[in-house]
């Protein structure tokens, strides 16, 4: 449960930061662009948070996996 709450709060934080950046950039052009920029920024921030979480899990899984040697026998010659 604690991990799920942590994930939700991380996603909300990234969405809020994305919305603020998008709205700031959009406000340079017009009020409508600020609104649209905020919405797009929030979606981008939430996507980045999900991607970051997925990448972190994949990296941890790769670190835990015991990789064997890349070749079967170092003394054998293909020729």
XYZ file of N, CA and C in Angstrom:
237
model
N 0.829 -1.193 0.000
C 0.000 0.000 0.000
C 0.873 1.256 0.000
N 1.932 1.215 0.800
C 2.819 2.373 0.884
C 3.476 2.655 -0.467
N 3.842 1.585 -1.176
C 4.484 1.744 -2.492
C 3.512 2.358 -3.505
N 2.251 1.966 -3.437
C 1.242 2.511 -4.359
C 1.019 4.006 -4.097
N 0.930 4.387 -2.839
C 0.754 5.801 -2.495
C 1.959 6.614 -2.945
N 3.139 6.033 -2.766
C 4.356 6.710 -3.197
C 4.349 6.930 -4.711
N 3.898 5.922 -5.448
C 3.814 6.037 -6.913
C 2.795 7.098 -7.329
N 1.653 7.125 -6.673
C 0.611 8.108 -7.007
C 1.099 9.531 -6.727
N 1.787 9.713 -5.607
C 2.288 11.050 -5.278
C 3.405 11.492 -6.230
N 4.243 10.555 -6.637
C 5.287 10.888 -7.609
C 4.669 11.302 -8.943
N 3.654 10.569 -9.363
C 2.978 10.896 -10.625
C 2.289 12.257 -10.537
N 1.654 12.546 -9.411
C 0.995 13.839 -9.237
C 2.002 14.979 -9.230
N 3.160 14.756 -8.605
C 4.195 15.786 -8.572
C 4.708 16.088 -9.984
N 4.996 15.052 -10.747
C 5.484 15.263 -12.107
C 4.415 15.924 -12.984
N 3.151 15.543 -12.781
C 2.069 16.153 -13.558
C 1.940 17.640 -13.219
N 2.069 17.995 -11.957
C 1.970 19.402 -11.550
C 3.131 20.220 -12.112
N 4.323 19.647 -12.070
C 5.476 20.365 -12.626
C 5.317 20.533 -14.134
N 4.865 19.487 -14.807
C 4.639 19.572 -16.253
C 3.576 20.595 -16.609
N 2.510 20.651 -15.812
C 1.447 21.622 -16.062
C 1.956 23.043 -15.884
N 2.770 23.261 -14.863
C 3.300 24.606 -14.624
C 4.221 25.043 -15.759
N 5.084 24.143 -16.191
C 6.002 24.486 -17.291
C 5.225 24.707 -18.586
N 4.265 23.836 -18.872
C 3.464 23.986 -20.091
C 2.657 25.274 -20.093
N 2.075 25.619 -18.972
C 1.296 26.850 -18.885
C 2.189 28.073 -19.005
N 3.383 28.010 -18.432
C 4.305 29.148 -18.535
C 4.728 29.373 -19.979
N 5.022 28.295 -20.677
C 5.416 28.438 -22.091
C 4.232 28.913 -22.928
N 3.048 28.341 -22.673
C 1.871 28.742 -23.439
C 1.432 30.170 -23.177
N 1.719 30.672 -21.978
C 1.281 32.037 -21.656
C 2.026 33.095 -22.461
N 3.133 32.728 -23.029
C 3.860 33.663 -23.892
C 3.024 34.004 -25.118
N 2.195 33.056 -25.556
C 1.432 33.249 -26.788
C 0.027 33.785 -26.540
N -0.748 33.133 -25.678
C -2.103 33.607 -25.394
C -2.671 32.860 -24.189
N -3.855 33.286 -23.761
C -4.512 32.649 -22.632
C -4.940 31.227 -22.984
N -5.444 31.045 -24.186
C -5.850 29.704 -24.621
C -4.648 28.771 -24.730
N -3.551 29.297 -25.227
C -2.341 28.480 -25.341
C -1.813 28.107 -23.961
N -1.976 28.976 -22.990
C -1.542 28.662 -21.629
C -2.363 27.506 -21.068
N -3.650 27.528 -21.323
C -4.513 26.449 -20.856
C -4.162 25.132 -21.529
N -3.990 25.187 -22.817
C -3.623 23.977 -23.557
C -2.242 23.485 -23.151
N -1.315 24.397 -22.982
C 0.030 24.027 -22.561
C 0.042 23.376 -21.186
N -0.802 23.873 -20.300
C -0.909 23.270 -18.975
C -1.438 21.846 -19.040
N -2.443 21.636 -19.873
C -3.016 20.293 -20.007
C -2.024 19.325 -20.637
N -1.364 19.770 -21.693
C -0.385 18.917 -22.358
C 0.806 18.651 -21.435
N 1.231 19.663 -20.707
C 2.333 19.494 -19.771
C 2.004 18.518 -18.654
N 0.770 18.559 -18.177
C 0.359 17.620 -17.130
C 0.366 16.190 -17.650
N -0.111 15.987 -18.858
C -0.097 14.650 -19.448
C 1.332 14.170 -19.665
N 2.190 15.056 -20.132
C 3.596 14.692 -20.342
C 4.273 14.362 -19.018
N 4.006 15.137 -17.990
C 4.596 14.881 -16.685
C 4.169 13.544 -16.108
N 2.888 13.222 -16.240
C 2.398 11.938 -15.736
C 3.012 10.784 -16.523
N 3.178 10.971 -17.819
C 3.794 9.933 -18.650
C 5.255 9.734 -18.265
N 5.955 10.815 -18.022
C 7.356 10.724 -17.619
C 7.472 9.993 -16.282
N 6.575 10.276 -15.357
C 6.609 9.597 -14.059
C 6.394 8.099 -14.224
N 5.455 7.700 -15.079
C 5.208 6.278 -15.314
C 6.398 5.628 -16.007
N 6.980 6.322 -16.971
C 8.134 5.779 -17.689
C 9.322 5.638 -16.758
N 9.511 6.604 -15.902
C 10.620 6.547 -14.949
C 10.450 5.356 -14.013
N 9.235 5.131 -13.540
C 8.967 4.006 -12.638
C 9.212 2.682 -13.360
N 8.771 2.579 -14.601
C 8.965 1.356 -15.369
C 10.444 1.104 -15.618
N 11.184 2.150 -15.959
C 12.613 2.000 -16.212
C 13.351 1.608 -14.944
N 12.964 2.150 -13.815
C 13.606 1.808 -12.550
C 13.396 0.336 -12.217
N 12.198 -0.158 -12.412
C 11.912 -1.567 -12.144
C 12.717 -2.458 -13.085
N 12.806 -2.087 -14.359
C 13.563 -2.886 -15.318
C 15.044 -2.913 -14.970
N 15.592 -1.791 -14.541
C 17.003 -1.757 -14.162
C 17.270 -2.601 -12.919
N 16.377 -2.549 -11.944
C 16.551 -3.364 -10.740
C 16.483 -4.847 -11.073
N 15.591 -5.227 -11.972
C 15.486 -6.621 -12.390
C 16.758 -7.066 -13.094
N 17.302 -6.202 -13.948
C 18.531 -6.538 -14.661
C 19.706 -6.663 -13.698
N 19.764 -5.852 -12.678
C 20.851 -5.937 -11.696
C 20.777 -7.219 -10.881
N 19.564 -7.678 -10.606
C 19.389 -8.879 -9.807
C 19.665 -10.155 -10.596
N 19.519 -10.106 -11.900
C 19.701 -11.287 -12.738
C 21.180 -11.648 -12.809
N 21.463 -12.926 -12.678
C 22.838 -13.413 -12.751
C 23.132 -13.781 -14.196
N 23.934 -12.957 -14.860
C 24.272 -13.209 -16.243
C 25.440 -14.175 -16.322
N 25.316 -15.172 -17.161
C 26.394 -16.132 -17.375
C 27.389 -15.591 -18.378
N 28.405 -16.387 -18.709
C 29.366 -15.939 -19.712
C 28.703 -15.792 -21.071
N 29.204 -14.874 -21.863
C 28.608 -14.619 -23.173
C 28.917 -15.740 -24.160
N 30.046 -16.422 -23.998
C 30.376 -17.536 -24.876
C 30.464 -18.811 -24.052
N 30.254 -19.938 -24.695
C 30.252 -21.211 -23.977
C 31.636 -21.618 -23.489
N 32.621 -21.613 -24.392
C 33.965 -22.059 -24.032
C 34.966 -21.122 -24.706
N 35.831 -20.553 -23.930
C 36.791 -19.585 -24.458
C 37.897 -20.218 -25.265
N 38.147 -21.554 -25.117
C 39.249 -22.213 -25.813
C 38.871 -22.725 -27.197
N 37.589 -22.887 -27.462
C 37.198 -23.443 -28.757
C 37.406 -22.419 -29.860
N 37.799 -22.920 -31.014
C 38.068 -22.067 -32.173
C 37.088 -22.427 -33.279
N 36.474 -21.450 -33.872
C 35.483 -21.698 -34.914
C 36.113 -22.222 -36.184
N 37.384 -21.942 -36.462
C 38.030 -22.387 -37.703
C 38.632 -23.706 -37.545
